Amino acid sequence: MKILVCISNVPDTTTKITFTNDNTQFNTSGVQFIVNPYDEIALSKAIELCEGGKGTVTVINVGESATEPTIRKALAIGADDAVRIDAAPRDAYFTAYQIAEYAKSNDFDMILCGRESIDYNGSQVAAMVGEFLDIPSISIIKKLDYDGTTATVEREIEGGKEVISVSGKFIASCAEGTAEPKIPNMRGIMSARTKPLQVVAAKEIAQLSKVQQFETPPPRGTVKLVPAEETAKLIDLLHQEAKVI
Amino acid sequence: MSVLVYVEQVDGKFKKSVFEAVSYAKAIADKQNSSLTAISIGNVNENELNELGKYGASKVLSVSNDQLKNFVNQAYAAVIAEAAKKENATVVVLSNSFSGKGLGPRIAVKLEAGLVDGAVELPNLDGGKFQVKKTAFSGKAFATVELTSAIKVIALNPNAFGVKENATAVAIETFNPEVKSTDFAAIVKEVVRATNKISLPDAELVVSAGRGLKGPENWGMIEELASLLGAATACSKPVSDANWRPHEEHVGQTGIAISPNLYIAIGISGAIQHLAGVSSSKTIVVINKDPEAPFFKVADYGIVGDAFEVVPKLIEALKAHKG
Ligand SMILES: Cc1cc2nc3c(=O)[nH]c(=O)nc-3n(C[C@H](O)[C@H](O)[C@H](O)COP(=O)(O)OP(=O)(O)OC[C@H]3O[C@@H](n4cnc5c(N)ncnc54)[C@H](O)[C@@H]3O)c2cc1C
Ligand SMILES: Nc1ncnc2c1ncn2[C@@H]1O[C@H](COP(=O)(O)O)[C@@H](O)[C@H]1O
């Protein structure tokens, strides 16, 4: 079995988000980059499914050379090899196209993504790859069982879940619950340095979207404190002032 | 030229978020002097379809085909893309729901359309451009995205626009495009949906609690408060990690991002990763015994006190308020 896991390189979750160049670019100065937390879940699931010699896990990232420490981290967690498509990922359409093109010429049984990248929060890449490859895509799963030919997955829906069965190739995007995130051990970290990391040139595709401007939410006014002894007053404020109840 | 809106049905009914998407799509159609068509897939009766006229849809394409009874994004995307072509749609709108997230990207690729997911405002069409504001960095920022493709796809965030009535006469038309059997490789085996609970992503009011509650046995008062308010319940990550509450209640950077009208945070410290998913809530109330808790810095109202004393009092006050 061969599994491809898509990983994105994102700012650490504690990052205070700021922008430069007239708010047109994310300010990366001093920012620590990590494997997107959901992609760690996808990767951990893939490793789990391949344990005991049942298969191999390849990680793929669309990014410039600066993302290599993140790719090495994924190798340290336990991926067998890695591919980097050498381009700045300008939008989900571009990124998905690169992943799909790579997957077309390399036979994978299953492709796993994270539910969304925590920077642009698109939740777009997985379903786009599915469409480019004309295979089923299942977004936001929280459980995945595989018997070698058929996968049974649970997808999140508003107020519940849907159980889906799929035979043949598919792509899914993983949320919490799918797997316990694995932490790299010493041996993993040592071997990550020598595992294969192939760099592939990107292919051209039309650009359909572009971020023009970023902004941060306006700050809130100072908090209005209600004394604990006068709890009932809070209800009045929410009703009369905030008009939310 | 027209605007097409996909109206997601649940058991033959439309939820508020659907009427919100229709209202939003109608406002875009008005800006472009074009008309609004809705597409409904699955068995929805005429009365329910007529409801769409209230919010401005002048035409409804109704697809009812047994094969399409269950949501399969691959097949649904094909049907919606066909409808877009038939209607000459230049904009396709859908809700940024769980299903919407699996659908929008596939429609966009089929139509070679730029996609904005998680839109929070109407597009700005100044200067012949098409720019849409969306959330980014898990709610820590917004991005304005310009779409340059001929057709545009927009997935609207729940509670971002609101429902706006705009009564129009509706023509209902049966639409039966051909579907490929290969689009049904994913088979829906089971749908489990709690009907008595308000779903968190769409909720207008949310009551959320954290580790300050000490243990799962103390959630009774949280649920009571939520049920009195008609609110959904949510929690912080350590709470779902410890299995005190189910994963789908976890909000924040690595959980669900929500923007309800009211978010009440009880016994939650307000870590940056938690705030990321909730800070776009319209009104935030914080109840915490520690006056230094970071959450107070981003709250509109706060009570410094012990949750085990404050919440029962709040429940009493609410009962009194409701009479
Ligand atoms: C990669 C990463 C991603 C993360 N993603 C998320 C995320 O998506 N969502 C999320 O929530 N967290 C996330 N976290 C965790 C986050 O950093 C915090 O640890 C977490 O939000 C804290 O949860 P809490 O506020 O419930 O608990 P605590 O930080 O332990 O806070 C408990 C609060 O309860 C108060 N309290 C205690 N007793 C009482 C009482 N009797 N009455 C009233 N108040 C009381 C305390 O004063 C305290 O402020 C993430 C962390 C990492 C590293
Ligand atoms: N640059 C990238 N390279 C590889 N995979 C990516 C990249 N960006 C996003 N992905 C994958 O697609 C998922 C969803 O990302 P997004 O659509 O950007 O929210 C992520 O969790 C990753 O698995």
PDB file of N, CA, C and O in Angstrom, chain B residues 126-192:
ATOM      1  N   ASP B 126     -16.063  47.423  -6.905  1.00  0.00           N
ATOM      2  CA  ASP B 126     -15.539  48.714  -7.374  1.00  0.00           C
ATOM      3  C   ASP B 126     -14.477  48.516  -8.455  1.00  0.00           C
ATOM      4  O   ASP B 126     -13.626  47.633  -8.336  1.00  0.00           O
ATOM      5  N   GLY B 127     -14.521  49.377  -9.451  1.00  0.00           N
ATOM      6  CA  GLY B 127     -13.500  49.377 -10.501  1.00  0.00           C
ATOM      7  C   GLY B 127     -13.536  48.113 -11.337  1.00  0.00           C
ATOM      8  O   GLY B 127     -12.517  47.704 -11.892  1.00  0.00           O
ATOM      9  N   GLY B 128     -14.701  47.467 -11.385  1.00  0.00           N
ATOM     10  CA  GLY B 128     -14.822  46.267 -12.209  1.00  0.00           C
ATOM     11  C   GLY B 128     -14.106  45.055 -11.620  1.00  0.00           C
ATOM     12  O   GLY B 128     -13.966  44.028 -12.267  1.00  0.00           O
ATOM     13  N   LYS B 129     -13.617  45.198 -10.387  1.00  0.00           N
ATOM     14  CA  LYS B 129     -12.937  44.068  -9.753  1.00  0.00           C
ATOM     15  C   LYS B 129     -13.935  43.235  -8.974  1.00  0.00           C
ATOM     16  O   LYS B 129     -15.090  43.611  -8.826  1.00  0.00           O
ATOM     17  N   PHE B 130     -13.476  42.121  -8.462  1.00  0.00           N
ATOM     18  CA  PHE B 130     -14.335  41.254  -7.652  1.00  0.00           C
ATOM     19  C   PHE B 130     -13.525  40.831  -6.447  1.00  0.00           C
ATOM     20  O   PHE B 130     -12.668  39.959  -6.531  1.00  0.00           O
ATOM     21  N   GLN B 131     -13.726  41.518  -5.325  1.00  0.00           N
ATOM     22  CA  GLN B 131     -12.913  41.251  -4.134  1.00  0.00           C
ATOM     23  C   GLN B 131     -13.807  40.847  -2.969  1.00  0.00           C
ATOM     24  O   GLN B 131     -14.827  41.481  -2.714  1.00  0.00           O
ATOM     25  N   VAL B 132     -13.408  39.803  -2.264  1.00  0.00           N
ATOM     26  CA  VAL B 132     -14.217  39.293  -1.158  1.00  0.00           C
ATOM     27  C   VAL B 132     -13.351  39.155   0.092  1.00  0.00           C
ATOM     28  O   VAL B 132     -12.226  38.660   0.041  1.00  0.00           O
ATOM     29  N   LYS B 133     -13.927  39.582   1.215  1.00  0.00           N
ATOM     30  CA  LYS B 133     -13.208  39.463   2.487  1.00  0.00           C
ATOM     31  C   LYS B 133     -13.532  38.125   3.140  1.00  0.00           C
ATOM     32  O   LYS B 133     -14.690  37.706   3.173  1.00  0.00           O
ATOM     33  N   LYS B 134     -12.498  37.472   3.653  1.00  0.00           N
ATOM     34  CA  LYS B 134     -12.687  36.177   4.316  1.00  0.00           C
ATOM     35  C   LYS B 134     -11.820  36.102   5.573  1.00  0.00           C
ATOM     36  O   LYS B 134     -10.887  36.884   5.736  1.00  0.00           O
ATOM     37  N   THR B 135     -12.155  35.163   6.449  1.00  0.00           N
ATOM     38  CA  THR B 135     -11.328  34.984   7.641  1.00  0.00           C
ATOM     39  C   THR B 135     -10.041  34.257   7.256  1.00  0.00           C
ATOM     40  O   THR B 135     -10.015  33.456   6.333  1.00  0.00           O
ATOM     41  N   ALA B 136      -8.968  34.560   7.978  1.00  0.00           N
ATOM     42  CA  ALA B 136      -7.687  33.882   7.749  1.00  0.00           C
ATOM     43  C   ALA B 136      -6.976  33.722   9.089  1.00  0.00           C
ATOM     44  O   ALA B 136      -7.368  34.340  10.076  1.00  0.00           O
ATOM     45  N   PHE B 137      -5.959  32.915   9.106  1.00  0.00           N
ATOM     46  CA  PHE B 137      -5.186  32.665  10.334  1.00  0.00           C
ATOM     47  C   PHE B 137      -6.117  32.349  11.510  1.00  0.00           C
ATOM     48  O   PHE B 137      -5.995  32.914  12.586  1.00  0.00           O
ATOM     49  N   SER B 138      -7.039  31.443  11.257  1.00  0.00           N
ATOM     50  CA  SER B 138      -7.968  30.965  12.291  1.00  0.00           C
ATOM     51  C   SER B 138      -8.644  32.097  13.049  1.00  0.00           C
ATOM     52  O   SER B 138      -8.756  32.061  14.267  1.00  0.00           O
ATOM     53  N   GLY B 139      -9.071  33.104  12.322  1.00  0.00           N
ATOM     54  CA  GLY B 139      -9.791  34.183  12.970  1.00  0.00           C
ATOM     55  C   GLY B 139      -8.876  35.260  13.542  1.00  0.00           C
ATOM     56  O   GLY B 139      -9.348  36.261  14.067  1.00  0.00           O
ATOM     57  N   LYS B 140      -7.552  35.066  13.432  1.00  0.00           N
ATOM     58  CA  LYS B 140      -6.659  36.107  13.925  1.00  0.00           C
ATOM     59  C   LYS B 140      -6.573  37.260  12.924  1.00  0.00           C
ATOM     60  O   LYS B 140      -6.014  38.309  13.216  1.00  0.00           O
ATOM     61  N   ALA B 141      -7.064  37.061  11.703  1.00  0.00           N
ATOM     62  CA  ALA B 141      -6.995  38.113  10.685  1.00  0.00           C
ATOM     63  C   ALA B 141      -8.070  37.906   9.622  1.00  0.00           C
ATOM     64  O   ALA B 141      -8.766  36.896   9.617  1.00  0.00           O
ATOM     65  N   PHE B 142      -8.182  38.898   8.741  1.00  0.00           N
ATOM     66  CA  PHE B 142      -9.034  38.780   7.554  1.00  0.00           C
ATOM     67  C   PHE B 142      -8.153  38.976   6.334  1.00  0.00           C
ATOM     68  O   PHE B 142      -7.162  39.701   6.386  1.00  0.00           O
ATOM     69  N   ALA B 143      -8.540  38.347   5.232  1.00  0.00           N
ATOM     70  CA  ALA B 143      -7.841  38.558   3.969  1.00  0.00           C
ATOM     71  C   ALA B 143      -8.866  38.996   2.940  1.00  0.00           C
ATOM     72  O   ALA B 143      -9.978  38.468   2.911  1.00  0.00           O
ATOM     73  N   THR B 144      -8.506  39.960   2.112  1.00  0.00           N
ATOM     74  CA  THR B 144      -9.362  40.345   0.994  1.00  0.00           C
ATOM     75  C   THR B 144      -8.784  39.701  -0.257  1.00  0.00           C
ATOM     76  O   THR B 144      -7.631  39.933  -0.607  1.00  0.00           O
ATOM     77  N   VAL B 145      -9.592  38.847  -0.878  1.00  0.00           N
ATOM     78  CA  VAL B 145      -9.113  38.055  -2.007  1.00  0.00           C
ATOM     79  C   VAL B 145      -9.760  38.562  -3.283  1.00  0.00           C
ATOM     80  O   VAL B 145     -10.973  38.769  -3.316  1.00  0.00           O
ATOM     81  N   GLU B 146      -8.936  38.759  -4.298  1.00  0.00           N
ATOM     82  CA  GLU B 146      -9.503  39.149  -5.596  1.00  0.00           C
ATOM     83  C   GLU B 146      -9.631  37.907  -6.483  1.00  0.00           C
ATOM     84  O   GLU B 146      -8.695  37.118  -6.606  1.00  0.00           O
ATOM     85  N   LEU B 147     -10.804  37.732  -7.054  1.00  0.00           N
ATOM     86  CA  LEU B 147     -11.009  36.618  -7.979  1.00  0.00           C
ATOM     87  C   LEU B 147     -10.960  37.160  -9.391  1.00  0.00           C
ATOM     88  O   LEU B 147     -11.638  38.140  -9.714  1.00  0.00           O
ATOM     89  N   THR B 148     -10.146  36.526 -10.247  1.00  0.00           N
ATOM     90  CA  THR B 148      -9.944  37.050 -11.601  1.00  0.00           C
ATOM     91  C   THR B 148     -10.523  36.126 -12.674  1.00  0.00           C
ATOM     92  O   THR B 148     -10.415  36.407 -13.855  1.00  0.00           O
ATOM     93  N   SER B 149     -11.116  35.028 -12.243  1.00  0.00           N
ATOM     94  CA  SER B 149     -11.693  34.075 -13.201  1.00  0.00           C
ATOM     95  C   SER B 149     -13.037  34.593 -13.721  1.00  0.00           C
ATOM     96  O   SER B 149     -13.646  35.470 -13.111  1.00  0.00           O
ATOM     97  N   ALA B 150     -13.524  33.996 -14.814  1.00  0.00           N
ATOM     98  CA  ALA B 150     -14.809  34.418 -15.370  1.00  0.00           C
ATOM     99  C   ALA B 150     -15.941  34.071 -14.398  1.00  0.00           C
ATOM    100  O   ALA B 150     -16.861  34.851 -14.189  1.00  0.00           O
ATOM    101  N   ILE B 151     -15.867  32.876 -13.788  1.00  0.00           N
ATOM    102  CA  ILE B 151     -16.890  32.457 -12.834  1.00  0.00           C
ATOM    103  C   ILE B 151     -16.261  32.474 -11.442  1.00  0.00           C
ATOM    104  O   ILE B 151     -15.081  32.160 -11.283  1.00  0.00           O
ATOM    105  N   LYS B 152     -17.044  32.874 -10.445  1.00  0.00           N
ATOM    106  CA  LYS B 152     -16.542  32.937  -9.074  1.00  0.00           C
ATOM    107  C   LYS B 152     -17.386  32.047  -8.176  1.00  0.00           C
ATOM    108  O   LYS B 152     -18.610  32.007  -8.331  1.00  0.00           O
ATOM    109  N   VAL B 153     -16.739  31.385  -7.234  1.00  0.00           N
ATOM    110  CA  VAL B 153     -17.465  30.568  -6.262  1.00  0.00           C
ATOM    111  C   VAL B 153     -17.207  31.145  -4.872  1.00  0.00           C
ATOM    112  O   VAL B 153     -16.050  31.431  -4.519  1.00  0.00           O
ATOM    113  N   ILE B 154     -18.283  31.334  -4.091  1.00  0.00           N
ATOM    114  CA  ILE B 154     -18.131  31.896  -2.745  1.00  0.00           C
ATOM    115  C   ILE B 154     -18.833  30.996  -1.731  1.00  0.00           C
ATOM    116  O   ILE B 154     -20.015  30.678  -1.886  1.00  0.00           O
ATOM    117  N   ALA B 155     -18.093  30.579  -0.699  1.00  0.00           N
ATOM    118  CA  ALA B 155     -18.699  29.830   0.408  1.00  0.00           C
ATOM    119  C   ALA B 155     -18.816  30.788   1.590  1.00  0.00           C
ATOM    120  O   ALA B 155     -17.819  31.305   2.096  1.00  0.00           O
ATOM    121  N   LEU B 156     -20.072  31.040   2.000  1.00  0.00           N
ATOM    122  CA  LEU B 156     -20.346  32.064   3.008  1.00  0.00           C
ATOM    123  C   LEU B 156     -20.308  31.480   4.421  1.00  0.00           C
ATOM    124  O   LEU B 156     -20.931  30.452   4.683  1.00  0.00           O
ATOM    125  N   ASN B 157     -19.607  32.166   5.329  1.00  0.00           N
ATOM    126  CA  ASN B 157     -19.581  31.722   6.727  1.00  0.00           C
ATOM    127  C   ASN B 157     -20.939  31.911   7.395  1.00  0.00           C
ATOM    128  O   ASN B 157     -21.600  32.915   7.156  1.00  0.00           O
ATOM    129  N   PRO B 158     -21.341  30.970   8.247  1.00  0.00           N
ATOM    130  CA  PRO B 158     -22.612  31.146   8.972  1.00  0.00           C
ATOM    131  C   PRO B 158     -22.580  32.404   9.848  1.00  0.00           C
ATOM    132  O   PRO B 158     -21.524  32.754  10.383  1.00  0.00           O
ATOM    133  N   ASN B 159     -23.703  33.063   9.975  1.00  0.00           N
ATOM    134  CA  ASN B 159     -23.872  34.263  10.804  1.00  0.00           C
ATOM    135  C   ASN B 159     -23.116  35.495  10.314  1.00  0.00           C
ATOM    136  O   ASN B 159     -23.045  36.502  10.992  1.00  0.00           O
ATOM    137  N   ALA B 160     -22.510  35.422   9.115  1.00  0.00           N
ATOM    138  CA  ALA B 160     -21.713  36.556   8.652  1.00  0.00           C
ATOM    139  C   ALA B 160     -22.581  37.634   8.014  1.00  0.00           C
ATOM    140  O   ALA B 160     -22.241  38.810   8.046  1.00  0.00           O
ATOM    141  N   PHE B 161     -23.701  37.257   7.416  1.00  0.00           N
ATOM    142  CA  PHE B 161     -24.482  38.217   6.645  1.00  0.00           C
ATOM    143  C   PHE B 161     -25.875  38.422   7.214  1.00  0.00           C
ATOM    144  O   PHE B 161     -26.422  39.525   7.164  1.00  0.00           O
ATOM    145  N   GLY B 162     -26.431  37.365   7.782  1.00  0.00           N
ATOM    146  CA  GLY B 162     -27.785  37.466   8.321  1.00  0.00           C
ATOM    147  C   GLY B 162     -28.826  37.146   7.254  1.00  0.00           C
ATOM    148  O   GLY B 162     -28.536  37.149   6.068  1.00  0.00           O
ATOM    149  N   VAL B 163     -30.035  36.867   7.732  1.00  0.00           N
ATOM    150  CA  VAL B 163     -31.123  36.541   6.817  1.00  0.00           C
ATOM    151  C   VAL B 163     -31.857  37.831   6.481  1.00  0.00           C
ATOM    152  O   VAL B 163     -32.193  38.594   7.377  1.00  0.00           O
ATOM    153  N   LYS B 164     -32.065  38.093   5.186  1.00  0.00           N
ATOM    154  CA  LYS B 164     -32.773  39.320   4.801  1.00  0.00           C
ATOM    155  C   LYS B 164     -33.930  38.976   3.875  1.00  0.00           C
ATOM    156  O   LYS B 164     -33.728  38.377   2.832  1.00  0.00           O
ATOM    157  N   GLU B 165     -35.119  39.378   4.283  1.00  0.00           N
ATOM    158  CA  GLU B 165     -36.280  39.057   3.453  1.00  0.00           C
ATOM    159  C   GLU B 165     -36.338  39.972   2.239  1.00  0.00           C
ATOM    160  O   GLU B 165     -35.916  41.124   2.288  1.00  0.00           O
ATOM    161  N   ASN B 166     -36.818  39.413   1.127  1.00  0.00           N
ATOM    162  CA  ASN B 166     -36.800  40.113  -0.137  1.00  0.00           C
ATOM    163  C   ASN B 166     -37.763  39.386  -1.067  1.00  0.00           C
ATOM    164  O   ASN B 166     -37.361  38.726  -2.012  1.00  0.00           O
ATOM    165  N   ALA B 167     -39.077  39.435  -0.739  1.00  0.00           N
ATOM    166  CA  ALA B 167     -40.042  38.533  -1.381  1.00  0.00           C
ATOM    167  C   ALA B 167     -40.075  38.662  -2.899  1.00  0.00           C
ATOM    168  O   ALA B 167     -40.162  39.763  -3.449  1.00  0.00           O
ATOM    169  N   THR B 168     -39.989  37.540  -3.561  1.00  0.00           N
ATOM    170  CA  THR B 168     -39.973  37.450  -5.018  1.00  0.00           C
ATOM    171  C   THR B 168     -40.860  36.272  -5.418  1.00  0.00           C
ATOM    172  O   THR B 168     -40.939  35.301  -4.686  1.00  0.00           O
ATOM    173  N   ALA B 169     -41.489  36.372  -6.573  1.00  0.00           N
ATOM    174  CA  ALA B 169     -42.262  35.224  -7.065  1.00  0.00           C
ATOM    175  C   ALA B 169     -41.291  34.162  -7.569  1.00  0.00           C
ATOM    176  O   ALA B 169     -40.316  34.475  -8.258  1.00  0.00           O
ATOM    177  N   VAL B 170     -41.548  32.913  -7.194  1.00  0.00           N
ATOM    178  CA  VAL B 170     -40.614  31.840  -7.553  1.00  0.00           C
ATOM    179  C   VAL B 170     -41.190  30.931  -8.631  1.00  0.00           C
ATOM    180  O   VAL B 170     -42.336  30.508  -8.534  1.00  0.00           O
ATOM    181  N   ALA B 171     -40.365  30.582  -9.598  1.00  0.00           N
ATOM    182  CA  ALA B 171     -40.734  29.552 -10.562  1.00  0.00           C
ATOM    183  C   ALA B 171     -39.914  28.308 -10.249  1.00  0.00           C
ATOM    184  O   ALA B 171     -38.691  28.382 -10.177  1.00  0.00           O
ATOM    185  N   ILE B 172     -40.631  27.200 -10.023  1.00  0.00           N
ATOM    186  CA  ILE B 172     -39.908  25.963  -9.717  1.00  0.00           C
ATOM    187  C   ILE B 172     -39.793  25.123 -10.980  1.00  0.00           C
ATOM    188  O   ILE B 172     -40.771  24.923 -11.696  1.00  0.00           O
ATOM    189  N   GLU B 173     -38.587  24.677 -11.269  1.00  0.00           N
ATOM    190  CA  GLU B 173     -38.326  23.950 -12.505  1.00  0.00           C
ATOM    191  C   GLU B 173     -37.641  22.641 -12.145  1.00  0.00           C
ATOM    192  O   GLU B 173     -36.731  22.630 -11.332  1.00  0.00           O
ATOM    193  N   THR B 174     -38.076  21.553 -12.763  1.00  0.00           N
ATOM    194  CA  THR B 174     -37.402  20.278 -12.511  1.00  0.00           C
ATOM    195  C   THR B 174     -36.121  20.255 -13.332  1.00  0.00           C
ATOM    196  O   THR B 174     -36.112  20.679 -14.493  1.00  0.00           O
ATOM    197  N   PHE B 175     -35.077  19.799 -12.731  1.00  0.00           N
ATOM    198  CA  PHE B 175     -33.784  19.763 -13.427  1.00  0.00           C
ATOM    199  C   PHE B 175     -33.225  18.356 -13.263  1.00  0.00           C
ATOM    200  O   PHE B 175     -33.074  17.874 -12.146  1.00  0.00           O
ATOM    201  N   ASN B 176     -32.971  17.700 -14.372  1.00  0.00           N
ATOM    202  CA  ASN B 176     -32.483  16.321 -14.275  1.00  0.00           C
ATOM    203  C   ASN B 176     -31.276  16.068 -15.147  1.00  0.00           C
ATOM    204  O   ASN B 176     -31.352  15.386 -16.155  1.00  0.00           O
ATOM    205  N   PRO B 177     -30.146  16.606 -14.768  1.00  0.00           N
ATOM    206  CA  PRO B 177     -28.954  16.392 -15.588  1.00  0.00           C
ATOM    207  C   PRO B 177     -28.517  14.936 -15.460  1.00  0.00           C
ATOM    208  O   PRO B 177     -28.854  14.260 -14.489  1.00  0.00           O
ATOM    209  N   GLU B 178     -27.765  14.484 -16.432  1.00  0.00           N
ATOM    210  CA  GLU B 178     -27.250  13.121 -16.381  1.00  0.00           C
ATOM    211  C   GLU B 178     -26.180  13.030 -15.295  1.00  0.00           C
ATOM    212  O   GLU B 178     -25.414  13.962 -15.102  1.00  0.00           O
ATOM    213  N   VAL B 179     -26.162  11.915 -14.593  1.00  0.00           N
ATOM    214  CA  VAL B 179     -25.095  11.726 -13.594  1.00  0.00           C
ATOM    215  C   VAL B 179     -24.270  10.501 -13.977  1.00  0.00           C
ATOM    216  O   VAL B 179     -24.810   9.512 -14.467  1.00  0.00           O
ATOM    217  N   LYS B 180     -22.973  10.593 -13.765  1.00  0.00           N
ATOM    218  CA  LYS B 180     -22.067   9.477 -14.106  1.00  0.00           C
ATOM    219  C   LYS B 180     -22.019   8.493 -12.946  1.00  0.00           C
ATOM    220  O   LYS B 180     -21.903   8.900 -11.793  1.00  0.00           O
ATOM    221  N   SER B 181     -22.060   7.215 -13.221  1.00  0.00           N
ATOM    222  CA  SER B 181     -22.013   6.237 -12.126  1.00  0.00           C
ATOM    223  C   SER B 181     -20.672   6.325 -11.387  1.00  0.00           C
ATOM    224  O   SER B 181     -20.604   6.054 -10.189  1.00  0.00           O
ATOM    225  N   THR B 182     -19.611   6.746 -12.082  1.00  0.00           N
ATOM    226  CA  THR B 182     -18.292   6.842 -11.427  1.00  0.00           C
ATOM    227  C   THR B 182     -18.253   7.953 -10.386  1.00  0.00           C
ATOM    228  O   THR B 182     -17.328   8.019  -9.588  1.00  0.00           O
ATOM    229  N   ASP B 183     -19.258   8.829 -10.387  1.00  0.00           N
ATOM    230  CA  ASP B 183     -19.297   9.894  -9.379  1.00  0.00           C
ATOM    231  C   ASP B 183     -19.859   9.401  -8.044  1.00  0.00           C
ATOM    232  O   ASP B 183     -19.991  10.166  -7.095  1.00  0.00           O
ATOM    233  N   PHE B 184     -20.218   8.105  -7.995  1.00  0.00           N
ATOM    234  CA  PHE B 184     -20.805   7.573  -6.757  1.00  0.00           C
ATOM    235  C   PHE B 184     -19.920   6.520  -6.097  1.00  0.00           C
ATOM    236  O   PHE B 184     -20.412   5.604  -5.446  1.00  0.00           O
ATOM    237  N   ALA B 185     -18.612   6.660  -6.279  1.00  0.00           N
ATOM    238  CA  ALA B 185     -17.691   5.668  -5.696  1.00  0.00           C
ATOM    239  C   ALA B 185     -17.703   5.712  -4.176  1.00  0.00           C
ATOM    240  O   ALA B 185     -17.448   4.704  -3.520  1.00  0.00           O
ATOM    241  N   ALA B 186     -17.995   6.863  -3.619  1.00  0.00           N
ATOM    242  CA  ALA B 186     -18.117   6.955  -2.159  1.00  0.00           C
ATOM    243  C   ALA B 186     -19.580   6.687  -1.809  1.00  0.00           C
ATOM    244  O   ALA B 186     -20.478   7.327  -2.348  1.00  0.00           O
ATOM    245  N   ILE B 187     -19.798   5.719  -0.952  1.00  0.00           N
ATOM    246  CA  ILE B 187     -21.177   5.315  -0.632  1.00  0.00           C
ATOM    247  C   ILE B 187     -21.516   5.694   0.810  1.00  0.00           C
ATOM    248  O   ILE B 187     -20.794   5.340   1.740  1.00  0.00           O
ATOM    249  N   VAL B 188     -22.600   6.433   0.970  1.00  0.00           N
ATOM    250  CA  VAL B 188     -23.023   6.817   2.323  1.00  0.00           C
ATOM    251  C   VAL B 188     -23.734   5.631   2.967  1.00  0.00           C
ATOM    252  O   VAL B 188     -24.748   5.153   2.468  1.00  0.00           O
ATOM    253  N   LYS B 189     -23.173   5.135   4.076  1.00  0.00           N
ATOM    254  CA  LYS B 189     -23.722   3.954   4.741  1.00  0.00           C
ATOM    255  C   LYS B 189     -24.708   4.345   5.841  1.00  0.00           C
ATOM    256  O   LYS B 189     -25.631   3.618   6.149  1.00  0.00           O
ATOM    257  N   GLU B 190     -24.428   5.460   6.464  1.00  0.00           N
ATOM    258  CA  GLU B 190     -25.218   5.796   7.640  1.00  0.00           C
ATOM    259  C   GLU B 190     -25.110   7.294   7.915  1.00  0.00           C
ATOM    260  O   GLU B 190     -24.036   7.865   7.756  1.00  0.00           O
ATOM    261  N   VAL B 191     -26.221   7.902   8.297  1.00  0.00           N
ATOM    262  CA  VAL B 191     -26.185   9.310   8.710  1.00  0.00           C
ATOM    263  C   VAL B 191     -26.730   9.373  10.127  1.00  0.00           C
ATOM    264  O   VAL B 191     -27.835   8.905  10.391  1.00  0.00           O
ATOM    265  N   VAL B 192     -25.925   9.884  11.021  1.00  0.00           N
ATOM    266  CA  VAL B 192     -26.347   9.981  12.422  1.00  0.00           C
ATOM    267  C   VAL B 192     -26.425  11.461  12.763  1.00  0.00           C
ATOM    268  O   VAL B 192     -25.442  12.188  12.626  1.00  0.00           O
TER     269      VAL B 192
END
